[in-house]
Amino acid sequence: MLKIEHLAWSTPTGEEVVKDIDFELGDGKLVVVTGPNGGGKTSLAKLIAGIETPTAGRIVFDGQDISGLDVTQRAKAGIAYAFQQPVRFKGLTVRDLLELAAGGSLPEEQLCALLGQVGLCANEYIDRQMDTSLSGGESKRIEIATVLARKARLSIFDEPEAGIDLWSFSRLVETFQSLRARHTGTLLIISHQERILSIADEIIVIAGGKVRMAGPGNEILPELLAGERAARCPLGKEERK
């Protein structure tokens, strides 16, 4: 479904952020990319979505090399992306944005269902303007709802938990689980949250611009948690005896 081959990207100043990354994603999977801050996770997501252009390597989506396609062309091909910091759209209502994402008008019950999946009440939000009157958390949840409305083949979520309260986060995790159960495309989620990591089919650990670890979630997560406990313990290795 998605194949990354020797992908690399450097900033305009020449700093190497993504360095020779290779991996494949299957269809209908929930894949979580995690790792330390500054390791290249968000840059990788932007390269897949077409927001940044790789300096080397290929991105193959459904058998097509999309490395040269821009973000609009990739969106048409079936790739959706939710920014870590949502973009605001002055002059558009929440309804407008959801219907643009869906590609046509939506009945009230579907609008309500989409917003409900991210913990928002349609009656309160559907006619709100997408401007500075919305908090950062509200904008984040609405943007996630637009990605859900797309029903894309590949949906990329960059730290969806950022700015979301605990109750809405729980609803969002349930939504991810539901989408995976229905095999509604592939979900690629960038996250540090253990609860999201715990529902992953596969986990990819990115550090220093490279894949440091990858595999089934039920194998990778225990290793990550064990490493985290050891890092926090002043006794280090002795704790694990």
C-alpha positions as MATLAB code, in Angstrom:
seq = 'MLKIEHLAWSTPTGEEVVKDIDFELGDGKLVVVTGPNGGGKTSLAKLIAGIETPTAGRIVFDGQDISGLDVTQRAKAGIAYAFQQPVRFKGLTVRDLLELAAGGSLPEEQLCALLGQVGLCANEYIDRQMDTSLSGGESKRIEIATVLARKARLSIFDEPEAGIDLWSFSRLVETFQSLRARHTGTLLIISHQERILSIADEIIVIAGGKVRMAGPGNEILPELLAGERAARCPLGKEERK';
ca = [
       0.000    0.000    0.000;
       2.747    2.461    1.044;
       6.419    1.794    0.455;
       9.203    4.114    1.595;
      12.543    3.530   -0.110;
      15.783    5.158    1.070;
      13.936    8.379    1.931;
      16.003   11.397    2.950;
      15.313   15.074    3.526;
      17.469   18.032    4.501;
      16.486   21.547    5.534;
      17.373   24.492    3.257;
      20.380   25.074    5.521;
      21.644   21.563    4.813;
      20.727   19.881    8.097;
      19.889   16.196    7.558;
      16.596   15.477    9.321;
      15.427   12.287    7.588;
      18.216    9.846    6.721;
      17.767    6.796    4.492;
      14.416    5.522    5.843;
      12.859    2.301    4.547;
       9.573    0.645    5.547;
       6.278   -0.641    4.169;
       2.699   -0.205    5.395;
      -0.020   -2.726    4.641;
      -3.648   -1.940    3.902;
      -6.118   -1.587    6.785;
      -3.401   -1.231    9.433;
      -3.046    1.116   12.382;
       0.615    2.125   12.502;
       2.113    4.385   15.151;
       5.365    6.256   14.574;
       7.078    7.249   17.810;
      10.481    8.316   19.075;
      12.267   11.249   20.724;
      11.430   14.850   19.886;
      13.428   16.162   16.943;
      14.010   12.673   15.592;
      12.314   13.301   12.231;
       8.784   11.937   12.816;
       6.834   15.021   11.721;
       9.206   15.601    8.805;
       8.578   12.028    7.668;
       4.801   12.572    7.823;
       5.079   15.788    5.800;
       7.180   14.014    3.180;
       4.542   11.313    2.794;
       1.751   13.915    2.555;
       3.673   16.005   -0.002;
       4.137   19.074    2.196;
       7.910   18.641    1.921;
       9.879   17.236   -1.028;
      12.461   14.499   -0.380;
      16.081   15.122   -1.259;
      16.536   11.423   -2.005;
      14.554    8.200   -2.156;
      11.060    7.226   -3.309;
       7.529    7.131   -1.928;
       5.337    4.496   -3.599;
       1.588    4.547   -2.902;
      -0.646    1.791   -4.269;
       2.075    0.863   -6.739;
       2.572    4.440   -8.017;
       5.697    6.508   -7.414;
       4.249    9.691   -5.890;
       7.589   11.285   -4.944;
       7.086   14.071   -7.488;
       3.408   14.774   -6.714;
       2.423   17.854   -4.741;
       0.153   17.845   -1.686;
      -3.030   18.401   -3.741;
      -2.237   15.556   -6.116;
      -1.513   13.239   -3.190;
      -4.786   14.247   -1.539;
      -6.606   13.279   -4.745;
      -4.719    9.979   -4.733;
      -6.160    9.222   -1.281;
      -3.765   10.632    1.318;
      -5.124   12.839    4.122;
      -3.054   14.743    6.697;
      -3.943   16.359   10.028;
      -1.420   18.997   11.086;
       0.079   19.089   14.572;
      -0.929   22.778   14.664;
      -4.209   23.145   12.716;
      -4.577   25.780   10.009;
      -7.439   28.251   10.535;
      -9.748   29.163    7.661;
     -11.361   32.572    8.146;
     -14.730   32.843    6.383;
     -15.454   29.099    6.442;
     -17.778   27.415    8.901;
     -17.211   24.000   10.424;
     -19.956   22.667    8.145;
     -18.184   24.138    5.080;
     -14.903   22.530    6.053;
     -16.395   19.079    6.672;
     -18.322   19.153    3.402;
     -15.243   20.286    1.472;
     -13.327   17.379    2.986;
     -16.112   14.920    2.133;
     -16.455   16.267   -1.416;
     -20.144   17.139   -1.162;
     -23.023   18.045    1.123;
     -23.502   15.968    4.266;
     -26.761   15.225    6.094;
     -27.095   16.538    9.643;
     -26.773   13.079   11.194;
     -23.447   12.482    9.441;
     -22.116   15.886   10.480;
     -23.160   15.108   14.028;
     -21.494   11.691   13.896;
     -18.200   13.133   12.600;
     -18.015   15.796   15.299;
     -19.167   13.328   17.941;
     -16.201   11.107   17.168;
     -13.886   13.907   18.306;
     -15.984   14.909   21.306;
     -17.821   17.940   19.898;
     -21.544   18.675   19.801;
     -22.749   19.478   16.273;
     -25.420   21.885   17.529;
     -22.744   24.033   19.165;
     -20.110   23.905   16.458;
     -21.552   23.212   13.008;
     -22.140   26.879   12.128;
     -19.123   28.274   13.966;
     -16.501   30.143   11.946;
     -13.072   28.494   11.640;
     -11.323   31.536   13.092;
      -9.611   32.687   16.272;
     -12.847   32.315   18.267;
     -12.030   28.597   18.430;
      -9.457   27.379   20.920;
      -6.431   25.406   19.787;
      -7.973   22.191   21.089;
     -11.272   22.848   19.312;
      -9.490   23.549   16.021;
      -7.465   20.377   16.436;
     -10.555   18.231   16.947;
     -12.349   19.788   13.967;
      -9.355   19.170   11.732;
      -9.279   15.520   12.809;
     -13.000   15.319   11.941;
     -12.210   16.632    8.435;
      -9.664   13.855    7.963;
     -12.272   11.312    9.061;
     -14.720   12.865    6.567;
     -12.255   12.262    3.730;
     -12.400    8.463    4.106;
      -8.908    8.421    2.649;
      -6.873    5.336    1.784;
      -4.100    6.667    4.053;
      -4.841    9.051    6.924;
      -1.899   10.675    8.720;
      -2.389   12.147   12.199;
       0.474   14.184   13.675;
       0.190   13.965   17.489;
      -3.630   13.984   17.530;
      -3.613   14.087   21.332;
      -2.088   17.580   21.422;
      -4.499   20.139   22.883;
      -7.280   17.597   23.453;
      -8.848   16.995   26.874;
      -8.850   13.532   28.428;
     -12.497   12.741   27.602;
     -12.109   13.727   23.952;
      -8.837   11.803   23.776;
     -10.647    8.664   24.943;
     -13.274    9.168   22.241;
     -10.538    9.649   19.658;
      -8.806    6.399   20.649;
     -12.149    4.622   20.318;
     -12.573    6.178   16.860;
      -9.160    4.913   15.749;
     -10.044    1.425   17.000;
     -13.376    1.528   15.175;
     -11.770    2.641   11.913;
      -9.216   -0.139   12.137;
     -11.922   -2.731   12.887;
     -13.839   -1.624    9.785;
     -10.609   -1.658    7.689;
     -11.298    1.946    6.700;
      -7.959    2.612    5.042;
      -4.616    2.724    6.820;
      -3.987    5.005    9.790;
      -0.490    6.412   10.355;
      -0.350    8.134   13.735;
       2.576   10.039   15.208;
       2.289    9.799   18.971;
       4.079    9.374   22.293;
       0.904    8.298   24.091;
       1.038    4.789   25.537;
      -2.710    4.316   25.010;
      -2.355    4.960   21.281;
       0.781    2.824   21.099;
      -1.127    0.003   22.831;
      -3.693   -0.260   19.995;
      -1.130   -0.213   17.170;
      -0.844   -3.118   14.758;
       2.713   -1.971   14.089;
       5.088    0.498   15.747;
       7.938    2.303   14.007;
      10.522    4.041   16.190;
      12.271    6.985   14.520;
      15.347    8.562   16.132;
      18.115   10.625   14.601;
      16.299   10.570   11.262;
      16.437    6.773   10.987;
      14.263    3.768   11.788;
      15.682    2.399   15.031;
      13.076   -0.272   15.650;
       9.984   -1.572   13.850;
       7.600   -4.463   14.153;
       4.301   -5.685   15.600;
       2.956   -3.415   18.319;
       2.703   -6.201   20.886;
       6.438   -6.863   20.488;
       7.793   -3.320   20.217;
       5.759   -1.647   22.980;
       7.094   -3.828   25.844;
      10.637   -3.025   24.707;
       9.868    0.702   24.691;
       8.283    0.576   28.136;
      11.158   -1.453   29.554;
      13.656    1.035   28.154;
      11.683    3.947   29.609;
      11.592    2.371   33.087;
      15.329    1.731   32.971;
      16.016    5.333   31.930;
      13.988    6.661   34.874;
      15.459    4.305   37.474;
      18.629    5.550   39.240;
      19.775    1.912   39.532;
      19.672    1.438   35.780;
      20.337   -2.155   34.734;
      20.253   -3.464   38.293;
      16.501   -2.831   38.493;
      15.885   -5.437   35.813;
      17.673   -8.288   37.633;
];
